[in-house]
Amino acid sequence: MGAKQKQQFARMAVIAAAGIGAVYLAGKSPKPAEEEIMDHMNYLVMDVAKQTYLASFVYVEEEKQVSFHQWIAGKAMQLIPLGMYTEEKKAVLTDIEDQETYEMILAKQANDENAIDENGNLIGEDIQSQEIVTTSGTAIDTSMEKLSDYEYLLGNFYTVDSSTMADPELLNAQKLLAKDLKINALSDGPKVLIYHTHSQEAFADSIAGDVNTTIVGIGSYLASILNQKYGIETLHHTGVYDYVDGKLDRSKAYQLAEPEIQAILSANPSIEVVIDLHRDGVADTTHLVTQINGKPTAQIMFFNGLSRTRANGDISYLANPYIEDNLAFSLQMQIAATNKYPGFTRHIFLRAYRYNMHVKPKTLLIEAGAQTNTVEEMKNAMEVLADTLSIVLTK
């Protein structure tokens, strides 16, 4: 509560006390004429005070035909508790976190894409209870008539985590699909940057010590396809941010990655697209695979951070001016893949935090496959992903 508000509440309390005293004395005994005159003067003073400091209650008095003296006698003692409640409520609703909470949220951001312990093993009962994922590859209607229906859009293309919230203004298909995401083909230099906040993610048949069979190797394969087949100049950054002091530690991976990614972007101003490529974590009975062109292909999921929680609203210290652009990019990728490769993508996942998606308007965080997929299935997925990128970025 500001100083001005506190001063006003203090004045209100004084007026309340004076009012209670006046009402009490008025009922004690008959008064001489001079006291009646003084009472009348006091009433006038109180009336002026009411108009000055309790203007908001004038309407209540006039509407309910309750005199100010009656009102103040019945409600005066509630004024100070009301002030305390207002001050406490304001403190609860703020999204300014103390340092401990701030660090906890950043650590949660780093670990909540999939639940694994420090050794990379899956944890949590919810994960183990998932069912095997199958897909028929059935086409979904992506006409604007259908996509303009918010419930249809949400139900067919998005999964919203319980920690956050979406609304029709945020997920406006017409606005998101109208954005031009084509890269500038006339300028020189790399257009796409691929990196991995979580570089230690591996697959069902990964070979220990062979980085080419991890998510980093899959990123290299995607970069080579974009460079060689589609002529989209791409950089692949292989920095490690989730392996600290000889052990897996993802708690500060996003914090560690950001300055290096920003440095790369500063050194390469031609880069328009940033892709943080991950591998999801699922139950051992779950196999995220579909058939595309007769080949077993890992399914992928686009992941958006909204920088706001359901409980406290916008997270000011994880601000992202490009949330709408990020959402446009993932939805256009989702629609392009749905039209050409039905069954390839899972629902776009929306979660509360930022995940370094503020570095560029065209930023994707992709969960490709999971630990139960093979390296072959992952490489097949990168071929489909590269083609989908070329559709959105160049055609």
Tab-separated table of C-alpha atoms in Angstrom:
chain	number	residue	atom	x	y	z
A	1	MET	CA	0.000	0.000	0.000
A	2	GLY	CA	1.341	3.450	-0.907
A	3	ALA	CA	1.909	6.277	1.577
A	4	LYS	CA	-1.052	8.217	0.214
A	5	GLN	CA	-3.368	5.220	0.702
A	6	LYS	CA	-2.133	4.674	4.253
A	7	GLN	CA	-2.708	8.372	5.056
A	8	GLN	CA	-6.246	8.120	3.734
A	9	PHE	CA	-6.992	5.043	5.865
A	10	ALA	CA	-5.602	6.852	8.925
A	11	ARG	CA	-7.930	9.785	8.308
A	12	MET	CA	-10.821	7.396	7.822
A	13	ALA	CA	-10.028	5.725	11.152
A	14	VAL	CA	-9.978	9.094	12.953
A	15	ILE	CA	-13.299	10.039	11.427
A	16	ALA	CA	-14.689	6.620	12.381
A	17	ALA	CA	-13.616	7.023	15.995
A	18	ALA	CA	-15.082	10.536	16.149
A	19	GLY	CA	-18.312	9.282	14.657
A	20	ILE	CA	-18.628	6.450	17.164
A	21	GLY	CA	-18.038	8.882	20.021
A	22	ALA	CA	-20.624	11.280	18.706
A	23	VAL	CA	-23.245	8.557	18.299
A	24	TYR	CA	-22.520	7.187	21.753
A	25	LEU	CA	-22.787	10.586	23.476
A	26	ALA	CA	-25.942	11.406	21.558
A	27	GLY	CA	-27.759	8.567	23.247
A	28	LYS	CA	-26.629	9.235	26.831
A	29	SER	CA	-28.949	12.138	28.031
A	30	PRO	CA	-30.881	15.229	26.930
A	31	LYS	CA	-28.594	18.151	26.094
A	32	PRO	CA	-28.781	21.896	26.725
A	33	ALA	CA	-29.386	24.233	23.786
A	34	GLU	CA	-25.712	25.210	23.475
A	35	GLU	CA	-24.750	21.545	23.194
A	36	GLU	CA	-27.391	21.048	20.508
A	37	ILE	CA	-25.768	23.911	18.590
A	38	MET	CA	-22.337	22.322	19.023
A	39	ASP	CA	-23.739	18.964	17.878
A	40	HIS	CA	-25.158	20.597	14.786
A	41	MET	CA	-21.784	22.180	14.034
A	42	ASN	CA	-20.089	18.816	14.587
A	43	TYR	CA	-22.541	17.260	12.176
A	44	LEU	CA	-21.656	19.812	9.501
A	45	VAL	CA	-17.943	19.151	10.038
A	46	MET	CA	-18.541	15.424	9.809
A	47	ASP	CA	-20.577	15.877	6.630
A	48	VAL	CA	-17.765	17.820	4.978
A	49	ALA	CA	-15.289	15.159	6.094
A	50	LYS	CA	-17.506	12.502	4.603
A	51	GLN	CA	-17.626	14.276	1.252
A	52	THR	CA	-13.861	14.752	1.272
A	53	TYR	CA	-12.544	11.421	2.509
A	54	LEU	CA	-15.442	9.010	1.983
A	55	ALA	CA	-16.781	10.221	-1.350
A	56	SER	CA	-17.068	6.656	-2.600
A	57	PHE	CA	-19.647	5.915	0.084
A	58	VAL	CA	-21.908	8.879	-0.679
A	59	TYR	CA	-23.733	6.888	-3.334
A	60	VAL	CA	-24.324	4.059	-0.841
A	61	GLU	CA	-25.826	6.472	1.685
A	62	GLU	CA	-28.093	8.152	-0.838
A	63	GLU	CA	-29.158	4.881	-2.412
A	64	LYS	CA	-29.994	3.068	0.825
A	65	GLN	CA	-31.290	6.134	2.761
A	66	VAL	CA	-28.948	5.381	5.655
A	67	SER	CA	-27.585	8.403	7.516
A	68	PHE	CA	-23.870	8.842	7.686
A	69	HIS	CA	-23.951	8.640	11.501
A	70	GLN	CA	-25.789	5.313	11.414
A	71	TRP	CA	-23.483	3.978	8.743
A	72	ILE	CA	-20.299	5.086	10.489
A	73	ALA	CA	-21.402	3.650	13.840
A	74	GLY	CA	-22.028	0.234	12.313
A	75	LYS	CA	-19.051	0.016	9.984
A	76	ALA	CA	-16.277	2.139	11.454
A	77	MET	CA	-14.372	-0.706	13.108
A	78	GLN	CA	-14.271	-2.599	9.832
A	79	LEU	CA	-12.242	0.102	8.121
A	80	ILE	CA	-8.863	-0.686	9.617
A	81	PRO	CA	-9.135	-4.471	9.047
A	82	LEU	CA	-10.187	-3.675	5.469
A	83	GLY	CA	-7.010	-1.659	5.003
A	84	MET	CA	-4.897	-4.523	6.359
A	85	TYR	CA	-6.649	-7.031	4.116
A	86	THR	CA	-6.099	-4.845	1.055
A	87	GLU	CA	-2.396	-4.535	1.830
A	88	GLU	CA	-1.992	-8.282	2.402
A	89	LYS	CA	-3.954	-9.194	-0.724
A	90	LYS	CA	-1.805	-6.942	-2.868
A	91	ALA	CA	1.313	-8.693	-1.583
A	92	VAL	CA	-0.110	-12.116	-2.398
A	93	LEU	CA	-1.083	-11.243	-5.957
A	94	THR	CA	2.229	-9.762	-7.043
A	95	ASP	CA	4.458	-11.788	-9.364
A	96	ILE	CA	7.663	-10.345	-7.921
A	97	GLU	CA	9.381	-13.387	-6.454
A	98	ASP	CA	12.153	-13.502	-3.897
A	99	GLN	CA	15.503	-14.896	-5.008
A	100	GLU	CA	14.844	-18.383	-3.667
A	101	THR	CA	11.556	-18.674	-5.532
A	102	TYR	CA	13.105	-17.205	-8.668
A	103	GLU	CA	15.839	-19.860	-8.674
A	104	MET	CA	13.285	-22.586	-7.974
A	105	ILE	CA	11.186	-21.529	-10.977
A	106	LEU	CA	14.213	-21.420	-13.260
A	107	ALA	CA	15.190	-24.899	-12.103
A	108	LYS	CA	11.634	-26.128	-12.694
A	109	GLN	CA	11.697	-24.600	-16.154
A	110	ALA	CA	14.832	-26.604	-16.914
A	111	ASN	CA	13.437	-29.900	-15.688
A	112	ASP	CA	9.735	-29.958	-16.423
A	113	GLU	CA	9.749	-30.954	-20.094
A	114	ASN	CA	10.181	-34.532	-18.984
A	115	ALA	CA	10.810	-35.989	-15.541
A	116	ILE	CA	14.259	-37.486	-15.121
A	117	ASP	CA	16.632	-37.783	-12.202
A	118	GLU	CA	20.283	-36.694	-12.118
A	119	ASN	CA	21.303	-39.963	-13.802
A	120	GLY	CA	18.908	-39.477	-16.691
A	121	ASN	CA	16.399	-42.077	-15.458
A	122	LEU	CA	12.685	-41.409	-15.766
A	123	ILE	CA	10.821	-40.672	-12.556
A	124	GLY	CA	7.195	-40.151	-11.528
A	125	GLU	CA	4.137	-42.375	-11.397
A	126	ASP	CA	2.208	-40.314	-13.964
A	127	ILE	CA	4.771	-41.054	-16.672
A	128	GLN	CA	4.698	-44.783	-16.014
A	129	SER	CA	0.923	-44.890	-16.375
A	130	GLN	CA	0.858	-43.557	-19.937
A	131	GLU	CA	-0.542	-45.772	-22.649
A	132	ILE	CA	1.165	-46.769	-25.874
A	133	VAL	CA	0.731	-44.046	-28.496
A	134	THR	CA	-0.602	-45.128	-31.879
A	135	THR	CA	-1.611	-43.032	-34.858
A	136	SER	CA	-3.752	-43.709	-37.870
A	137	GLY	CA	-2.400	-40.744	-39.760
A	138	THR	CA	-5.964	-39.544	-40.356
A	139	ALA	CA	-6.124	-36.108	-41.933
A	140	ILE	CA	-7.539	-33.240	-39.867
A	141	ASP	CA	-9.626	-30.433	-41.338
A	142	THR	CA	-7.411	-27.323	-41.346
A	143	SER	CA	-9.799	-24.987	-43.145
A	144	MET	CA	-9.964	-21.474	-41.729
A	145	GLU	CA	-13.651	-21.996	-41.043
A	146	LYS	CA	-12.762	-24.793	-38.637
A	147	LEU	CA	-9.632	-23.167	-37.199
A	148	SER	CA	-11.588	-20.000	-36.397
A	149	ASP	CA	-13.581	-22.049	-33.883
A	150	TYR	CA	-11.478	-21.695	-30.724
A	151	GLU	CA	-12.727	-24.918	-29.161
A	152	TYR	CA	-11.954	-26.849	-32.346
A	153	LEU	CA	-8.485	-25.303	-32.592
A	154	LEU	CA	-7.674	-26.016	-28.956
A	155	GLY	CA	-9.050	-29.545	-29.016
A	156	ASN	CA	-7.288	-30.640	-32.198
A	157	PHE	CA	-3.954	-28.829	-32.070
A	158	TYR	CA	-3.038	-27.935	-28.490
A	159	THR	CA	-2.410	-29.378	-25.063
A	160	VAL	CA	-2.391	-26.761	-22.286
A	161	ASP	CA	-0.504	-27.575	-19.093
A	162	SER	CA	-2.406	-27.017	-15.846
A	163	SER	CA	0.175	-24.425	-14.739
A	164	THR	CA	-0.759	-22.018	-17.512
A	165	MET	CA	-3.776	-20.863	-19.466
A	166	ALA	CA	-4.771	-20.068	-23.027
A	167	ASP	CA	-7.577	-17.943	-24.432
A	168	PRO	CA	-9.098	-17.047	-27.822
A	169	GLU	CA	-7.140	-13.805	-28.001
A	170	LEU	CA	-3.829	-15.634	-27.576
A	171	LEU	CA	-4.707	-18.508	-29.920
A	172	ASN	CA	-6.271	-16.610	-32.787
A	173	ALA	CA	-5.692	-18.869	-35.797
A	174	GLN	CA	-6.483	-16.214	-38.391
A	175	LYS	CA	-3.956	-13.805	-36.912
A	176	LEU	CA	-1.260	-16.455	-36.295
A	177	LEU	CA	-1.542	-18.020	-39.751
A	178	ALA	CA	-1.495	-14.604	-41.458
A	179	LYS	CA	2.039	-13.834	-40.262
A	180	ASP	CA	4.664	-13.999	-42.995
A	181	LEU	CA	7.462	-16.222	-41.718
A	182	LYS	CA	9.439	-16.493	-44.946
A	183	ILE	CA	13.189	-16.019	-44.534
A	184	ASN	CA	15.101	-13.421	-46.523
A	185	ALA	CA	16.629	-15.415	-49.367
A	186	LEU	CA	18.464	-12.380	-50.757
A	187	SER	CA	20.771	-11.793	-47.796
A	188	ASP	CA	24.007	-13.695	-47.237
A	189	GLY	CA	24.872	-15.735	-44.173
A	190	PRO	CA	23.227	-18.476	-42.115
A	191	LYS	CA	19.470	-18.319	-41.666
A	192	VAL	CA	18.892	-21.072	-39.092
A	193	LEU	CA	20.574	-21.909	-35.788
A	194	ILE	CA	20.102	-25.344	-34.198
A	195	TYR	CA	21.249	-26.010	-30.641
A	196	HIS	CA	20.423	-28.219	-27.662
A	197	THR	CA	19.718	-26.987	-24.139
A	198	HIS	CA	19.708	-30.664	-23.126
A	199	SER	CA	22.578	-32.243	-25.043
A	200	GLN	CA	22.754	-35.505	-23.099
A	201	GLU	CA	19.463	-36.943	-24.334
A	202	ALA	CA	19.882	-40.337	-26.007
A	203	PHE	CA	17.768	-43.051	-27.646
A	204	ALA	CA	16.920	-46.745	-27.393
A	205	ASP	CA	19.952	-47.863	-29.406
A	206	SER	CA	22.365	-45.007	-28.702
A	207	ILE	CA	25.985	-46.042	-28.280
A	208	ALA	CA	27.679	-44.834	-25.100
A	209	GLY	CA	30.299	-42.223	-25.938
A	210	ASP	CA	29.085	-41.764	-29.528
A	211	VAL	CA	27.623	-38.268	-29.752
A	212	ASN	CA	26.292	-39.016	-33.232
A	213	THR	CA	23.697	-41.318	-31.660
A	214	THR	CA	22.396	-38.659	-29.246
A	215	ILE	CA	20.156	-35.645	-29.781
A	216	VAL	CA	23.267	-33.691	-30.815
A	217	GLY	CA	23.901	-36.140	-33.655
A	218	ILE	CA	20.261	-35.831	-34.695
A	219	GLY	CA	20.697	-32.045	-34.761
A	220	SER	CA	23.726	-32.446	-37.021
A	221	TYR	CA	21.674	-34.596	-39.374
A	222	LEU	CA	18.876	-32.002	-39.525
A	223	ALA	CA	21.402	-29.246	-40.238
A	224	SER	CA	22.975	-31.238	-43.074
A	225	ILE	CA	19.575	-31.817	-44.729
A	226	LEU	CA	18.660	-28.125	-44.527
A	227	ASN	CA	22.052	-27.109	-45.914
A	228	GLN	CA	22.404	-29.692	-48.669
A	229	LYS	CA	18.886	-30.571	-49.803
A	230	TYR	CA	16.984	-27.328	-49.260
A	231	GLY	CA	19.757	-24.756	-49.540
A	232	ILE	CA	18.815	-23.154	-46.210
A	233	GLU	CA	22.140	-22.190	-44.646
A	234	THR	CA	22.150	-23.572	-41.122
A	235	LEU	CA	24.530	-23.445	-38.158
A	236	HIS	CA	24.625	-26.262	-35.615
A	237	HIS	CA	25.835	-25.312	-32.150
A	238	THR	CA	26.962	-28.261	-30.008
A	239	GLY	CA	27.528	-26.469	-26.693
A	240	VAL	CA	26.795	-28.492	-23.544
A	241	TYR	CA	24.685	-26.887	-20.808
A	242	ASP	CA	23.235	-29.824	-18.886
A	243	TYR	CA	26.425	-31.629	-17.854
A	244	VAL	CA	28.195	-29.809	-15.028
A	245	ASP	CA	31.208	-30.958	-12.997
A	246	GLY	CA	31.093	-34.435	-14.476
A	247	LYS	CA	27.394	-35.148	-13.896
A	248	LEU	CA	24.015	-34.473	-15.438
A	249	ASP	CA	22.568	-31.243	-14.062
A	250	ARG	CA	19.718	-29.574	-15.948
A	251	SER	CA	18.734	-27.089	-13.231
A	252	LYS	CA	20.488	-24.125	-14.869
A	253	ALA	CA	20.695	-25.312	-18.467
A	254	TYR	CA	18.557	-22.492	-19.892
A	255	GLN	CA	20.472	-19.863	-17.937
A	256	LEU	CA	23.811	-21.258	-19.101
A	257	ALA	CA	22.707	-21.544	-22.727
A	258	GLU	CA	21.224	-18.070	-23.179
A	259	PRO	CA	24.399	-15.914	-23.186
A	260	GLU	CA	26.137	-18.183	-25.688
A	261	ILE	CA	23.106	-18.298	-27.974
A	262	GLN	CA	22.825	-14.507	-27.797
A	263	ALA	CA	26.525	-14.223	-28.667
A	264	ILE	CA	26.063	-16.454	-31.725
A	265	LEU	CA	23.110	-14.368	-32.872
A	266	SER	CA	25.065	-11.149	-32.409
A	267	ALA	CA	27.933	-12.560	-34.470
A	268	ASN	CA	25.516	-13.798	-37.159
A	269	PRO	CA	22.808	-11.149	-37.648
A	270	SER	CA	21.513	-12.999	-40.724
A	271	ILE	CA	20.056	-15.768	-38.512
A	272	GLU	CA	16.254	-15.547	-38.462
A	273	VAL	CA	15.283	-18.964	-37.096
A	274	VAL	CA	16.361	-20.570	-33.815
A	275	ILE	CA	15.591	-24.225	-33.055
A	276	ASP	CA	16.201	-25.773	-29.641
A	277	LEU	CA	16.031	-29.489	-30.449
A	278	HIS	CA	15.143	-31.883	-27.625
A	279	ARG	CA	14.082	-35.460	-27.127
A	280	ASP	CA	11.026	-36.130	-24.953
A	281	GLY	CA	10.841	-38.504	-21.992
A	282	VAL	CA	7.961	-41.011	-21.844
A	283	ALA	CA	7.025	-44.321	-20.223
A	284	ASP	CA	8.986	-47.339	-21.396
A	285	THR	CA	5.778	-48.717	-22.930
A	286	THR	CA	5.276	-45.612	-25.085
A	287	HIS	CA	6.602	-45.567	-28.653
A	288	LEU	CA	6.129	-42.274	-30.476
A	289	VAL	CA	6.275	-43.561	-34.041
A	290	THR	CA	4.254	-43.373	-37.248
A	291	GLN	CA	4.766	-44.580	-40.801
A	292	ILE	CA	5.701	-41.973	-43.410
A	293	ASN	CA	6.664	-43.017	-46.900
A	294	GLY	CA	6.889	-46.585	-45.651
A	295	LYS	CA	9.508	-45.701	-43.024
A	296	PRO	CA	9.117	-45.780	-39.223
A	297	THR	CA	9.285	-42.148	-38.195
A	298	ALA	CA	9.477	-40.657	-34.710
A	299	GLN	CA	6.678	-38.205	-33.909
A	300	ILE	CA	7.547	-34.682	-32.852
A	301	MET	CA	5.927	-32.069	-30.636
A	302	PHE	CA	6.241	-28.278	-30.787
A	303	PHE	CA	6.542	-26.722	-27.349
A	304	ASN	CA	5.661	-23.107	-26.463
A	305	GLY	CA	6.443	-21.205	-23.282
A	306	LEU	CA	3.934	-18.463	-22.503
A	307	SER	CA	5.867	-16.638	-19.733
A	308	ARG	CA	2.790	-16.547	-17.511
A	309	THR	CA	1.206	-18.768	-14.891
A	310	ARG	CA	-2.436	-19.438	-14.198
A	311	ALA	CA	-1.948	-18.383	-10.576
A	312	ASN	CA	0.004	-15.126	-10.940
A	313	GLY	CA	-0.296	-14.028	-14.555
A	314	ASP	CA	2.680	-12.683	-16.514
A	315	ILE	CA	6.142	-13.574	-15.201
A	316	SER	CA	7.884	-10.214	-15.488
A	317	TYR	CA	11.426	-11.535	-15.069
A	318	LEU	CA	10.872	-14.104	-17.848
A	319	ALA	CA	9.441	-11.610	-20.318
A	320	ASN	CA	9.147	-12.595	-23.971
A	321	PRO	CA	8.110	-9.941	-26.521
A	322	TYR	CA	7.824	-12.630	-29.204
A	323	ILE	CA	5.175	-14.928	-27.715
A	324	GLU	CA	2.733	-14.265	-30.555
A	325	ASP	CA	5.454	-14.790	-33.173
A	326	ASN	CA	6.552	-18.035	-31.479
A	327	LEU	CA	2.947	-19.256	-31.457
A	328	ALA	CA	2.541	-18.318	-35.118
A	329	PHE	CA	5.654	-20.293	-36.041
A	330	SER	CA	4.625	-23.455	-34.192
A	331	LEU	CA	1.038	-23.319	-35.503
A	332	GLN	CA	2.127	-22.793	-39.108
A	333	MET	CA	4.552	-25.713	-38.732
A	334	GLN	CA	1.777	-27.817	-37.188
A	335	ILE	CA	-0.677	-27.023	-39.988
A	336	ALA	CA	1.914	-27.662	-42.723
A	337	ALA	CA	2.832	-31.025	-41.209
A	338	THR	CA	-0.805	-31.981	-40.631
A	339	ASN	CA	-1.665	-31.307	-44.256
A	340	LYS	CA	1.284	-33.165	-45.780
A	341	TYR	CA	2.273	-35.674	-43.084
A	342	PRO	CA	-0.791	-36.477	-40.957
A	343	GLY	CA	0.194	-38.244	-37.764
A	344	PHE	CA	3.721	-36.805	-37.680
A	345	THR	CA	3.088	-34.164	-35.030
A	346	ARG	CA	1.630	-34.461	-31.557
A	347	HIS	CA	-0.391	-31.581	-30.130
A	348	ILE	CA	1.499	-28.327	-29.540
A	349	PHE	CA	2.257	-28.176	-25.831
A	350	LEU	CA	1.766	-24.876	-23.945
A	351	ARG	CA	3.511	-24.352	-20.635
A	352	ALA	CA	4.030	-21.448	-18.260
A	353	TYR	CA	7.698	-20.481	-18.506
A	354	ARG	CA	9.934	-18.977	-21.212
A	355	TYR	CA	12.519	-21.601	-22.276
A	356	ASN	CA	14.728	-18.996	-24.009
A	357	MET	CA	12.107	-18.495	-26.696
A	358	HIS	CA	12.646	-14.738	-26.467
A	359	VAL	CA	15.889	-14.779	-28.487
A	360	LYS	CA	14.155	-14.496	-31.887
A	361	PRO	CA	10.581	-14.119	-33.159
A	362	LYS	CA	10.940	-17.335	-35.190
A	363	THR	CA	11.984	-19.651	-32.354
A	364	LEU	CA	10.962	-23.301	-32.040
A	365	LEU	CA	11.434	-25.661	-29.131
A	366	ILE	CA	10.931	-29.157	-30.546
A	367	GLU	CA	10.501	-32.392	-28.610
A	368	ALA	CA	11.484	-34.979	-31.236
A	369	GLY	CA	10.721	-38.573	-30.371
A	370	ALA	CA	11.662	-39.967	-26.969
A	371	GLN	CA	14.119	-42.323	-25.299
A	372	THR	CA	12.170	-45.308	-26.664
A	373	ASN	CA	12.750	-44.303	-30.306
A	374	THR	CA	15.664	-45.589	-32.344
A	375	VAL	CA	18.276	-43.418	-34.017
A	376	GLU	CA	16.888	-44.506	-37.403
A	377	GLU	CA	13.367	-43.352	-36.443
A	378	MET	CA	14.815	-40.042	-35.321
A	379	LYS	CA	16.725	-39.486	-38.562
A	380	ASN	CA	13.600	-40.280	-40.561
A	381	ALA	CA	11.788	-37.658	-38.492
A	382	MET	CA	14.444	-35.059	-39.303
A	383	GLU	CA	13.849	-35.598	-43.022
A	384	VAL	CA	10.160	-34.828	-42.562
A	385	LEU	CA	10.891	-31.922	-40.223
A	386	ALA	CA	13.326	-30.366	-42.710
A	387	ASP	CA	10.729	-30.555	-45.475
A	388	THR	CA	8.104	-28.971	-43.216
A	389	LEU	CA	10.528	-26.157	-42.352
A	390	SER	CA	11.127	-25.513	-46.037
A	391	ILE	CA	7.352	-25.240	-46.626
A	392	VAL	CA	6.893	-22.620	-43.916
A	393	LEU	CA	10.128	-20.700	-44.444
A	394	THR	CA	10.568	-20.674	-48.228
A	395	LYS	CA	7.428	-21.642	-50.158
